[in-house]
Amino acid sequence: MLDADSVIRCDGAGEALILELHRRAASQGFTLQCRDARGVVARTLERFRVERFTSSLATPHPVRHTRLCEQLGRTCVHLATGFRDQTAFLGEATVSALSLPRQAGRFRLRDALLHFERAGIDALPIVLLIGFLLGLILAFMSATSFRQFGVEVYVADLIAIGLFRELGPLITAILLAGRSGSAFAAEIGTMKVNEEIDALVTLGLRPVTFLALPRILAATLVMPILSTFSVLAGLLGGVLVMAALGVPPLVFWQHAIRATSLNNVLFGLVKAAVFGLLVGLVGCAHGLQTRRAADGVGRAATAAVVGSLVLITVADGLFAVLAYLLGV
Amino acid sequence: MTGSPVIEVEHVCAGYDTALLDDVSFQVNRGEVFVILGGSGCGKSTLLKHLIGLIPPLGGTIRLMGDRLFGSPEAERERAMRRFGVTYQSGALFGSMTLLENVCLPLESFTALPREARDLLAEMKLDLVGLKAFADFFPADISGGMKKRAAIARAMALDPEILFLDEPSAGLDPVTSAELDRLILQLRDTQGVTVVMVTHELASIHAVADRCVMLDKTARGIIAEGPPAELRDRPPNATVRAFFQREGNRTGASGSHEVSK
């Protein structure tokens, strides 16, 4: 018996209650009697027919044990398609880079210079600052240990070799990925969302040649230069700390210069260029793969930075193995 | 219906991953304004993307002036793609370039003209759409209607034979939208382009269309084909009647068009 005589207005929860009561009554084989002076129940039942609704309060939501497997599968598919897209992009970029000499007019040198300025010159202050602080910290930490053996002067060797070979390129690449890799992805992604990429294609221009190559080239060329600046700033930081700890700057420089072989410098520069190439490739690839949704550009930028960092680290490891094998 | 077909669509199965339209065939004749219409989500825009070569259709063939866009050598495809211009719903102008540079871009990429000639040509195209005075403006600084017109100028840069317009009047007020309709007719009459347009704006359909096809989501194909006045006066089925009359009433009641994507 449902007494709804005094119900004036019925909201969504009330309607659900009426529906549920009717269903339970029906499932247990008796009909629910209603006192329904204002017709609220009748109107509800008229609007929502009981048999059309399947979810019920009586049966709890089934716990899905497949969820983990499903997510795992989805993630794998996602990773696999991501890898396929990256490979496809790499192939397309290579093809359009190789076909450039035949169609020199299509390449936008002006764009490349613009990105060179944005990714390089504009990044100089932060690169110098981080490099300087890195040298400072490195000098300070190693000096305390080296002092126990009375060989503080060798801090200069450590800083010079460490920065040129390893930390300079690495830290600069991380900065480039954060500053420019994300920017590449966001710029190209926004163009994709605005249908500008489609417009390029229908104008007969390849988005990869037109948008990606100038950026990739700029990133590759700018990295060795930025990396060198960061190393020099780091050495400056080292000099200052060691001067404060009693090692004369001249001695520091002599040690640093003697420790720096041409091999070290070249190895670092090559590494920097490869890191730059990776940042450019990954940034542009994620930009071009942006989904047309509000969160698409954000996701593309995030994926560009994360992807670049992973690849940089992997490449760094490969370089270490390579250096070991070649004895550089 | 004079002239030879410039676009031949034969048994096209349209869709991106899953088919939206099963078997679509129609022809567009030279020099006509052809409108593809239908409710939201029926596959109009997807069909347009097949026509302009962005997405390969799931089946069937599309020929533009005899050249196939898909399944043909790259050279044939590129040649076909250079013979039409496209404007997109949002205008899709390149935000980092001025209007003049936007129009110049295709000229720069595909002609060996000297810079002065390119600039003059681009300026003439902008004049064609009434935007000569705004040549040095950036897309962000002009109104929606002007963006659409600038996009038409860019699409016209290489003197295409076909112009594809994706919802040109979306998001425009009735007066601007009517101006755009006049521009489309003027381009057809003076430049001799064939216009293919996707829209569901009833006022523009009646103003510009020579012929239209109507697509339907549940029928998964074409449910009507013919001049718009004929479809309005003698609708072949209930869906067509509902489309033409409901929108007609709405336009009459509110005094303005309603545009929804």
Coordinates of N, CA, C and O in Angstrom, one line a residue, chain A residues 28-189:
Chain A
Q28 N 7.5 -9.9 -6.8 CA 7.1 -10.9 -5.8 C 5.7 -11.3 -6.1 O 5.0 -12.0 -5.2
G29 N 5.1 -10.9 -7.2 CA 3.8 -11.5 -7.6 C 2.6 -10.8 -7.0 O 1.5 -11.4 -6.9
F30 N 2.7 -9.6 -6.5 CA 1.4 -9.0 -6.1 C 1.4 -7.5 -6.6 O 2.5 -7.0 -7.0
T31 N 0.3 -6.9 -6.7 CA 0.2 -5.6 -7.2 C 0.2 -4.6 -6.1 O -0.4 -4.8 -5.1
L32 N 0.9 -3.5 -6.3 CA 0.9 -2.5 -5.3 C -0.3 -1.6 -5.4 O -0.7 -1.1 -6.5
Q33 N -0.9 -1.4 -4.3 CA -2.1 -0.5 -4.3 C -1.7 0.9 -3.9 O -0.9 1.1 -3.0
C34 N -2.2 1.8 -4.6 CA -1.8 3.2 -4.4 C -3.0 4.1 -4.0 O -4.1 3.9 -4.6
R35 N -2.8 5.0 -3.0 CA -3.7 6.1 -2.9 C -3.1 7.3 -3.5 O -2.0 7.7 -3.1
D36 N -3.7 7.7 -4.5 CA -3.0 8.6 -5.4 C -3.9 9.7 -5.8 O -4.3 9.9 -6.9
A37 N -4.3 10.5 -4.8 CA -5.3 11.5 -5.0 C -4.9 12.6 -6.0 O -5.7 13.1 -6.8
R38 N -3.6 12.9 -6.0 CA -3.2 14.0 -7.0 C -2.6 13.4 -8.3 O -2.1 14.2 -9.1
G39 N -2.6 12.1 -8.4 CA -2.2 11.6 -9.7 C -0.7 11.5 -9.9 O -0.2 11.4 -11.0
V40 N 0.1 11.7 -8.8 CA 1.5 11.8 -8.9 C 2.1 10.4 -9.4 O 2.9 10.4 -10.3
V41 N 1.6 9.4 -8.8 CA 2.1 8.0 -9.1 C 1.7 7.7 -10.5 O 2.5 7.2 -11.3
A42 N 0.5 8.0 -10.8 CA 0.0 7.6 -12.2 C 0.8 8.3 -13.2 O 1.2 7.7 -14.2
R43 N 1.1 9.6 -13.0 CA 1.9 10.4 -14.0 C 3.3 9.8 -14.1 O 3.8 9.7 -15.2
T44 N 3.9 9.4 -13.0 CA 5.2 8.9 -13.1 C 5.3 7.6 -13.9 O 6.1 7.4 -14.7
L45 N 4.3 6.7 -13.5 CA 4.3 5.4 -14.2 C 4.0 5.6 -15.7 O 4.4 4.8 -16.5
E46 N 3.2 6.6 -16.0 CA 2.9 6.9 -17.4 C 4.1 7.3 -18.2 O 4.4 6.9 -19.3
R47 N 4.9 8.2 -17.5 CA 6.1 8.8 -18.1 C 7.2 7.7 -18.2 O 7.9 7.6 -19.2
F48 N 7.5 7.0 -17.1 CA 8.5 6.0 -17.2 C 7.9 4.6 -17.0 O 7.4 4.3 -15.9
R49 N 7.9 3.8 -18.1 CA 7.2 2.5 -17.9 C 8.2 1.6 -17.2 O 9.4 1.5 -17.6
V50 N 7.7 0.9 -16.2 CA 8.5 0.1 -15.3 C 9.4 -0.9 -16.0 O 10.6 -1.0 -15.7
E51 N 8.8 -1.6 -17.0 CA 9.6 -2.7 -17.6 C 10.8 -2.2 -18.5 O 11.6 -2.9 -18.8
R52 N 10.8 -0.8 -18.7 CA 11.9 -0.4 -19.6 C 13.2 -0.1 -18.8 O 14.3 0.1 -19.4
F53 N 13.1 -0.2 -17.5 CA 14.3 0.1 -16.7 C 14.9 -1.2 -16.1 O 14.2 -2.0 -15.5
T54 N 16.2 -1.4 -16.3 CA 16.8 -2.7 -15.9 C 17.5 -2.5 -14.5 O 17.5 -3.5 -13.8
S55 N 18.1 -1.4 -14.3 CA 18.9 -1.3 -13.0 C 17.9 -1.2 -11.8 O 16.9 -0.6 -11.9
S56 N 18.3 -1.9 -10.8 CA 17.4 -2.0 -9.6 C 18.2 -1.8 -8.4 O 19.4 -2.1 -8.3
L57 N 17.5 -1.3 -7.3 CA 18.2 -1.1 -6.0 C 18.5 -2.5 -5.4 O 19.4 -2.6 -4.6
A58 N 17.7 -3.5 -5.7 CA 17.8 -4.8 -5.1 C 19.0 -5.5 -5.5 O 19.7 -6.1 -4.7
T59 N 19.3 -5.4 -6.8 CA 20.5 -6.2 -7.2 C 21.7 -5.2 -7.2 O 21.7 -4.2 -8.0
P60 N 22.7 -5.4 -6.4 CA 23.8 -4.5 -6.3 C 24.6 -4.6 -7.6 O 24.6 -5.6 -8.4
H61 N 25.3 -3.5 -7.9 CA 26.0 -3.4 -9.1 C 27.1 -4.5 -9.2 O 27.8 -4.7 -8.3
P62 N 27.1 -5.3 -10.3 CA 28.0 -6.4 -10.3 C 29.5 -5.9 -10.3 O 29.8 -4.9 -11.0
V63 N 30.3 -6.5 -9.5 CA 31.7 -6.2 -9.5 C 32.4 -6.8 -10.7 O 32.2 -8.0 -10.9
R64 N 33.0 -6.0 -11.4 CA 33.6 -6.5 -12.7 C 35.1 -6.9 -12.4 O 35.9 -6.1 -12.1
H65 N 35.3 -8.2 -12.5 CA 36.7 -8.7 -12.3 C 37.5 -8.5 -13.5 O 38.7 -8.7 -13.5
T66 N 36.9 -8.2 -14.6 CA 37.6 -8.1 -15.9 C 38.3 -6.7 -16.0 O 39.0 -6.5 -16.9
R67 N 38.0 -5.8 -15.1 CA 38.4 -4.4 -15.3 C 40.0 -4.4 -15.4 O 40.5 -3.7 -16.3
L68 N 40.7 -5.1 -14.6 CA 42.1 -5.0 -14.6 C 42.6 -5.5 -16.0 O 43.5 -4.8 -16.6
C69 N 42.1 -6.7 -16.4 CA 42.5 -7.2 -17.7 C 42.2 -6.2 -18.8 O 43.0 -6.0 -19.7
E70 N 41.0 -5.7 -18.7 CA 40.6 -4.7 -19.7 C 41.5 -3.5 -19.8 O 42.0 -3.2 -20.9
Q71 N 41.8 -3.0 -18.6 CA 42.7 -1.8 -18.6 C 44.1 -2.2 -19.1 O 44.7 -1.4 -19.9
L72 N 44.5 -3.4 -18.7 CA 45.9 -3.8 -19.2 C 45.9 -3.9 -20.7 O 46.8 -3.4 -21.4
G73 N 44.8 -4.5 -21.2 CA 44.7 -4.6 -22.7 C 44.7 -3.3 -23.4 O 45.4 -3.1 -24.3
R74 N 43.9 -2.4 -22.8 CA 43.7 -1.1 -23.4 C 45.1 -0.4 -23.4 O 45.5 0.2 -24.4
T75 N 45.8 -0.5 -22.3 CA 47.1 0.2 -22.2 C 48.0 -0.4 -23.2 O 48.8 0.4 -23.9
C76 N 48.0 -1.7 -23.4 CA 48.9 -2.3 -24.4 C 48.6 -1.8 -25.8 O 49.5 -1.5 -26.5
V77 N 47.3 -1.8 -26.1 CA 46.9 -1.4 -27.4 C 47.3 0.1 -27.6 O 47.9 0.5 -28.7
H78 N 47.1 0.9 -26.6 CA 47.5 2.3 -26.6 C 49.0 2.5 -26.9 O 49.4 3.2 -27.8
L79 N 49.8 1.7 -26.1 CA 51.2 1.7 -26.3 C 51.6 1.3 -27.7 O 52.5 1.9 -28.4
A80 N 51.0 0.2 -28.2 CA 51.3 -0.3 -29.5 C 51.0 0.7 -30.6 O 51.8 0.9 -31.5
T81 N 49.8 1.3 -30.5 CA 49.4 2.2 -31.5 C 50.3 3.5 -31.5 O 50.7 4.0 -32.5
G82 N 50.7 3.9 -30.2 CA 51.6 5.0 -30.1 C 52.9 4.7 -30.8 O 53.4 5.5 -31.5
F83 N 53.4 3.5 -30.5 CA 54.7 3.1 -31.1 C 54.6 3.1 -32.7 O 55.4 3.6 -33.4
R84 N 53.4 2.6 -33.2 CA 53.2 2.5 -34.6 C 53.2 3.9 -35.2 O 53.8 4.2 -36.2
D85 N 52.4 4.8 -34.5 CA 52.3 6.2 -35.0 C 53.7 6.9 -35.0 O 54.0 7.6 -36.0
Q86 N 54.4 6.6 -34.0 CA 55.8 7.3 -33.9 C 56.7 6.8 -35.0 O 57.4 7.6 -35.7
T87 N 56.6 5.5 -35.3 CA 57.4 4.9 -36.3 C 57.0 5.5 -37.7 O 57.8 5.8 -38.5
A88 N 55.6 5.5 -37.9 CA 55.1 6.1 -39.1 C 55.6 7.5 -39.3 O 56.0 7.9 -40.4
F89 N 55.5 8.3 -38.2 CA 55.9 9.7 -38.3 C 57.4 9.8 -38.7 O 57.9 10.6 -39.5
L90 N 58.2 8.9 -38.0 CA 59.7 8.9 -38.2 C 59.9 8.7 -39.7 O 60.7 9.3 -40.3
G91 N 59.2 7.7 -40.2 CA 59.4 7.3 -41.6 C 59.0 8.5 -42.5 O 59.8 8.9 -43.5
E92 N 57.9 9.1 -42.2 CA 57.4 10.2 -43.1 C 58.4 11.4 -43.0 O 58.7 12.0 -44.0
A93 N 58.9 11.7 -41.8 CA 59.8 12.8 -41.6 C 61.1 12.5 -42.4 O 61.7 13.4 -43.0
T94 N 61.6 11.2 -42.3 CA 62.8 10.9 -43.1 C 62.6 11.1 -44.6 O 63.4 11.7 -45.3
V95 N 61.4 10.6 -45.1 CA 61.2 10.7 -46.5 C 61.1 12.2 -46.9 O 61.7 12.6 -47.9
S96 N 60.4 13.0 -46.1 CA 60.3 14.4 -46.6 C 61.6 15.1 -46.4 O 61.9 16.0 -47.2
A97 N 62.4 14.7 -45.4 CA 63.7 15.3 -45.3 C 64.6 15.0 -46.5 O 65.4 15.8 -47.0
L98 N 64.5 13.7 -46.9 CA 65.4 13.3 -48.0 C 64.9 13.9 -49.4 O 65.7 14.1 -50.3
S99 N 63.6 14.2 -49.5 CA 63.1 14.7 -50.7 C 63.2 16.2 -50.7 O 62.8 16.9 -51.7
L100 N 63.8 16.8 -49.7 CA 63.9 18.3 -49.6 C 64.7 18.8 -50.7 O 64.3 19.8 -51.3
P101 N 65.9 18.3 -51.0 CA 66.7 18.9 -52.1 C 66.0 19.1 -53.4 O 66.2 20.0 -54.1
R102 N 65.0 18.1 -53.7 CA 64.3 18.2 -54.9 C 63.3 19.3 -54.9 O 62.9 19.9 -55.9
Q103 N 62.8 19.6 -53.7 CA 61.8 20.7 -53.7 C 62.1 21.7 -52.6 O 61.4 21.9 -51.6
A104 N 63.3 22.3 -52.9 CA 63.8 23.3 -51.9 C 62.9 24.4 -51.5 O 62.9 24.9 -50.4
G105 N 62.0 24.7 -52.5 CA 61.1 25.9 -52.3 C 60.1 25.6 -51.2 O 59.5 26.5 -50.6
R106 N 59.8 24.3 -50.9 CA 58.8 24.0 -49.9 C 59.2 24.2 -48.5 O 58.4 24.3 -47.6
F107 N 60.6 24.1 -48.3 CA 61.1 24.2 -46.9 C 61.1 25.6 -46.5 O 61.5 26.5 -47.2
R108 N 60.6 25.9 -45.3 CA 60.5 27.2 -44.8 C 61.7 27.6 -43.9 O 61.6 27.3 -42.7
L109 N 62.7 28.1 -44.5 CA 63.9 28.5 -43.8 C 63.6 29.5 -42.7 O 64.1 29.5 -41.6
R110 N 62.7 30.4 -43.1 CA 62.3 31.5 -42.2 C 61.7 30.9 -40.9 O 62.0 31.4 -39.8
D111 N 60.9 29.9 -41.0 CA 60.3 29.2 -39.9 C 61.3 28.6 -39.0 O 61.3 28.6 -37.8
A112 N 62.3 27.9 -39.7 CA 63.4 27.2 -39.0 C 64.1 28.2 -38.2 O 64.5 28.0 -37.0
L113 N 64.4 29.4 -38.8 CA 65.2 30.4 -38.0 C 64.4 30.9 -36.8 O 64.9 31.1 -35.7
L114 N 63.1 31.1 -37.0 CA 62.2 31.5 -35.9 C 62.2 30.6 -34.8 O 62.4 30.9 -33.6
H115 N 62.1 29.3 -35.1 CA 62.2 28.3 -34.0 C 63.5 28.2 -33.4 O 63.7 27.9 -32.2
F116 N 64.6 28.4 -34.2 CA 65.9 28.4 -33.7 C 66.0 29.5 -32.6 O 66.6 29.3 -31.6
E117 N 65.4 30.7 -32.9 CA 65.5 31.8 -31.9 C 64.7 31.4 -30.7 O 65.1 31.6 -29.6
R118 N 63.5 30.9 -30.9 CA 62.6 30.6 -29.8 C 63.2 29.5 -28.9 O 63.1 29.5 -27.7
A119 N 63.7 28.4 -29.5 CA 64.1 27.3 -28.7 C 65.5 27.5 -28.2 O 66.0 26.9 -27.2
G120 N 66.3 28.4 -28.9 CA 67.7 28.6 -28.5 C 68.0 29.8 -27.8 O 68.2 29.8 -26.6
I121 N 67.9 31.0 -28.5 CA 68.3 32.2 -27.8 C 67.4 32.6 -26.7 O 67.9 33.0 -25.6
D122 N 66.1 32.3 -26.8 CA 65.2 32.6 -25.7 C 65.4 31.7 -24.5 O 65.0 32.0 -23.4
A123 N 66.0 30.5 -24.8 CA 66.2 29.6 -23.7 C 67.5 29.8 -23.0 O 67.8 29.2 -21.9
L124 N 68.4 30.7 -23.5 CA 69.7 30.9 -23.0 C 69.7 31.3 -21.5 O 70.5 30.7 -20.7
P125 N 68.9 32.2 -21.0 CA 69.0 32.6 -19.6 C 68.8 31.4 -18.7 O 69.6 31.2 -17.8
I126 N 67.7 30.6 -18.9 CA 67.4 29.5 -18.1 C 68.5 28.4 -18.2 O 68.9 27.8 -17.1
V127 N 69.0 28.2 -19.4 CA 70.1 27.2 -19.6 C 71.4 27.6 -18.8 O 72.0 26.8 -18.1
L128 N 71.7 28.9 -18.9 CA 72.9 29.4 -18.2 C 72.7 29.3 -16.7 O 73.6 28.9 -15.9
L129 N 71.5 29.7 -16.2 CA 71.2 29.6 -14.7 C 71.3 28.2 -14.2 O 72.0 27.9 -13.2
I130 N 70.7 27.3 -14.9 CA 70.7 25.9 -14.4 C 72.1 25.3 -14.5 O 72.5 24.6 -13.6
G131 N 72.8 25.6 -15.6 CA 74.2 25.1 -15.8 C 75.0 25.6 -14.6 O 75.8 24.9 -14.0
F132 N 74.9 26.9 -14.4 CA 75.7 27.5 -13.3 C 75.4 26.9 -12.0 O 76.4 26.5 -11.2
L133 N 74.2 26.7 -11.6 CA 73.8 26.1 -10.3 C 74.3 24.7 -10.3 O 74.7 24.2 -9.2
L134 N 74.2 24.0 -11.4 CA 74.7 22.6 -11.5 C 76.1 22.5 -11.1 O 76.6 21.7 -10.3
G135 N 76.9 23.4 -11.8 CA 78.4 23.4 -11.5 C 78.7 23.7 -10.0 O 79.5 23.1 -9.4
L136 N 77.9 24.7 -9.5 CA 78.0 25.1 -8.1 C 77.8 23.9 -7.2 O 78.6 23.6 -6.3
I137 N 76.7 23.2 -7.4 CA 76.3 22.1 -6.5 C 77.3 21.0 -6.6 O 77.8 20.4 -5.6
L138 N 77.7 20.7 -7.9 CA 78.6 19.6 -8.2 C 80.0 19.8 -7.5 O 80.5 19.0 -6.8
A139 N 80.4 21.1 -7.6 CA 81.7 21.4 -7.0 C 81.6 21.3 -5.5 O 82.5 20.7 -4.8
F140 N 80.6 21.8 -4.9 CA 80.4 21.8 -3.5 C 80.4 20.4 -2.9 O 81.1 20.1 -2.0
M141 N 79.6 19.6 -3.5 CA 79.4 18.2 -3.0 C 80.7 17.4 -3.2 O 81.1 16.7 -2.3
S142 N 81.3 17.5 -4.4 CA 82.5 16.7 -4.5 C 83.7 17.2 -3.7 O 84.5 16.5 -3.3
A143 N 83.7 18.5 -3.5 CA 84.8 19.1 -2.8 C 84.9 18.6 -1.4 O 86.0 18.3 -0.9
T144 N 83.8 18.4 -0.7 CA 83.8 17.9 0.6 C 84.4 16.5 0.7 O 85.1 16.2 1.7
S145 N 84.0 15.7 -0.3 CA 84.6 14.3 -0.3 C 86.1 14.3 -0.6 O 86.9 13.7 0.0
F146 N 86.4 15.1 -1.7 CA 87.8 15.1 -2.1 C 88.7 15.7 -1.1 O 89.9 15.3 -1.0
R147 N 88.2 16.6 -0.2 CA 89.1 17.2 0.7 C 89.6 16.2 1.7 O 90.7 16.3 2.2
Q148 N 88.8 15.1 2.0 CA 89.3 14.1 2.9 C 90.6 13.5 2.4 O 91.4 13.0 3.2
F149 N 90.8 13.5 1.1 CA 92.0 12.9 0.6 C 93.0 14.0 0.2 O 94.1 13.7 -0.4
G150 N 92.6 15.3 0.4 CA 93.5 16.4 0.0 C 93.7 16.6 -1.5 O 94.7 17.1 -1.9
V151 N 92.7 16.2 -2.3 CA 92.8 16.4 -3.7 C 91.7 17.3 -4.3 O 91.1 17.0 -5.3
E152 N 91.5 18.4 -3.6 CA 90.4 19.3 -4.1 C 90.6 19.7 -5.5 O 89.6 20.0 -6.2
V153 N 91.8 19.9 -5.9 CA 92.1 20.4 -7.3 C 91.4 19.5 -8.4 O 91.0 20.0 -9.4
Y154 N 91.3 18.2 -8.0 CA 90.7 17.3 -9.0 C 89.2 17.5 -9.2 O 88.6 16.9 -10.1
V155 N 88.6 18.3 -8.3 CA 87.2 18.7 -8.6 C 87.0 19.3 -10.0 O 86.0 19.1 -10.7
A156 N 88.0 20.1 -10.4 CA 88.0 20.7 -11.7 C 87.9 19.6 -12.8 O 87.1 19.8 -13.7
D157 N 88.7 18.6 -12.7 CA 88.6 17.5 -13.7 C 87.2 16.9 -13.7 O 86.6 16.7 -14.7
L158 N 86.7 16.6 -12.5 CA 85.4 16.0 -12.4 C 84.3 16.8 -13.0 O 83.5 16.3 -13.8
I159 N 84.3 18.1 -12.7 CA 83.3 19.0 -13.3 C 83.4 19.1 -14.8 O 82.4 19.0 -15.5
A160 N 84.7 19.3 -15.3 CA 84.8 19.4 -16.7 C 84.4 18.2 -17.5 O 83.6 18.3 -18.4
I161 N 84.9 17.0 -17.0 CA 84.5 15.8 -17.8 C 83.0 15.5 -17.6 O 82.3 15.2 -18.6
G162 N 82.5 15.6 -16.4 CA 81.1 15.3 -16.1 C 80.2 16.2 -16.9 O 79.2 15.7 -17.5
L163 N 80.5 17.5 -16.9 CA 79.6 18.4 -17.6 C 79.7 18.2 -19.1 O 78.6 18.1 -19.8
F164 N 80.9 18.2 -19.6 CA 81.0 18.1 -21.1 C 80.4 16.8 -21.6 O 79.7 16.8 -22.6
R165 N 80.7 15.7 -21.0 CA 80.2 14.4 -21.5 C 78.8 14.1 -21.2 O 78.1 13.5 -22.0
E166 N 78.4 14.4 -19.9 CA 77.1 13.8 -19.5 C 76.1 14.9 -19.1 O 75.0 15.0 -19.7
L167 N 76.4 15.6 -18.1 CA 75.4 16.5 -17.5 C 75.0 17.6 -18.3 O 73.8 18.0 -18.4
G168 N 75.9 18.2 -19.1 CA 75.6 19.4 -19.9 C 74.5 19.0 -20.9 O 73.4 19.6 -20.9
P169 N 74.8 18.0 -21.8 CA 73.8 17.6 -22.8 C 72.5 17.2 -22.1 O 71.4 17.6 -22.6
L170 N 72.6 16.4 -21.0 CA 71.4 15.9 -20.4 C 70.5 16.9 -19.9 O 69.3 17.0 -20.2
I171 N 71.1 17.8 -19.1 CA 70.2 18.9 -18.4 C 69.7 19.8 -19.5 O 68.5 20.3 -19.4
T172 N 70.5 20.1 -20.5 CA 70.0 21.0 -21.6 C 68.8 20.3 -22.3 O 67.8 21.0 -22.7
A173 N 69.0 19.0 -22.6 CA 67.9 18.3 -23.3 C 66.6 18.3 -22.5 O 65.5 18.5 -23.0
I174 N 66.8 18.1 -21.2 CA 65.6 18.1 -20.3 C 64.9 19.5 -20.4 O 63.7 19.6 -20.5
L175 N 65.7 20.6 -20.3 CA 65.2 21.9 -20.5 C 64.5 22.1 -21.8 O 63.4 22.7 -21.9
L176 N 65.1 21.7 -22.9 CA 64.6 21.8 -24.2 C 63.3 21.1 -24.3 O 62.3 21.6 -24.9
A177 N 63.2 19.9 -23.8 CA 62.0 19.1 -23.8 C 60.9 19.8 -23.1 O 59.7 19.9 -23.6
G178 N 61.2 20.4 -22.0 CA 60.1 21.1 -21.2 C 59.7 22.4 -21.9 O 58.6 22.8 -21.9
R179 N 60.7 23.1 -22.4 CA 60.4 24.4 -23.0 C 59.9 24.3 -24.4 O 58.8 24.9 -24.7
S180 N 60.6 23.6 -25.2 CA 60.3 23.6 -26.7 C 59.5 22.4 -27.2 O 58.7 22.5 -28.0
G181 N 59.9 21.2 -26.6 CA 59.2 20.0 -27.1 C 57.7 20.2 -26.8 O 56.8 19.9 -27.7
S182 N 57.3 20.6 -25.6 CA 55.9 20.8 -25.3 C 55.3 21.9 -26.2 O 54.2 21.8 -26.6
A183 N 56.1 23.0 -26.4 CA 55.6 24.1 -27.3 C 55.3 23.6 -28.7 O 54.3 23.9 -29.3
F184 N 56.2 22.7 -29.2 CA 56.0 22.2 -30.6 C 54.7 21.4 -30.6 O 53.9 21.6 -31.5
A185 N 54.5 20.5 -29.6 CA 53.3 19.7 -29.6 C 52.1 20.6 -29.5 O 51.1 20.4 -30.2
A186 N 52.2 21.6 -28.6 CA 51.0 22.5 -28.4 C 50.7 23.3 -29.6 O 49.5 23.4 -30.0
E187 N 51.7 23.8 -30.3 CA 51.5 24.7 -31.5 C 50.8 23.8 -32.6 O 49.8 24.2 -33.1
I188 N 51.4 22.7 -32.9 CA 50.9 21.9 -34.0 C 49.6 21.3 -33.6 O 48.7 21.2 -34.4
G189 N 49.4 20.9 -32.3 CA 48.2 20.4 -31.8 C 47.0 21.4 -32.0 O 45.9 21.0 -32.4

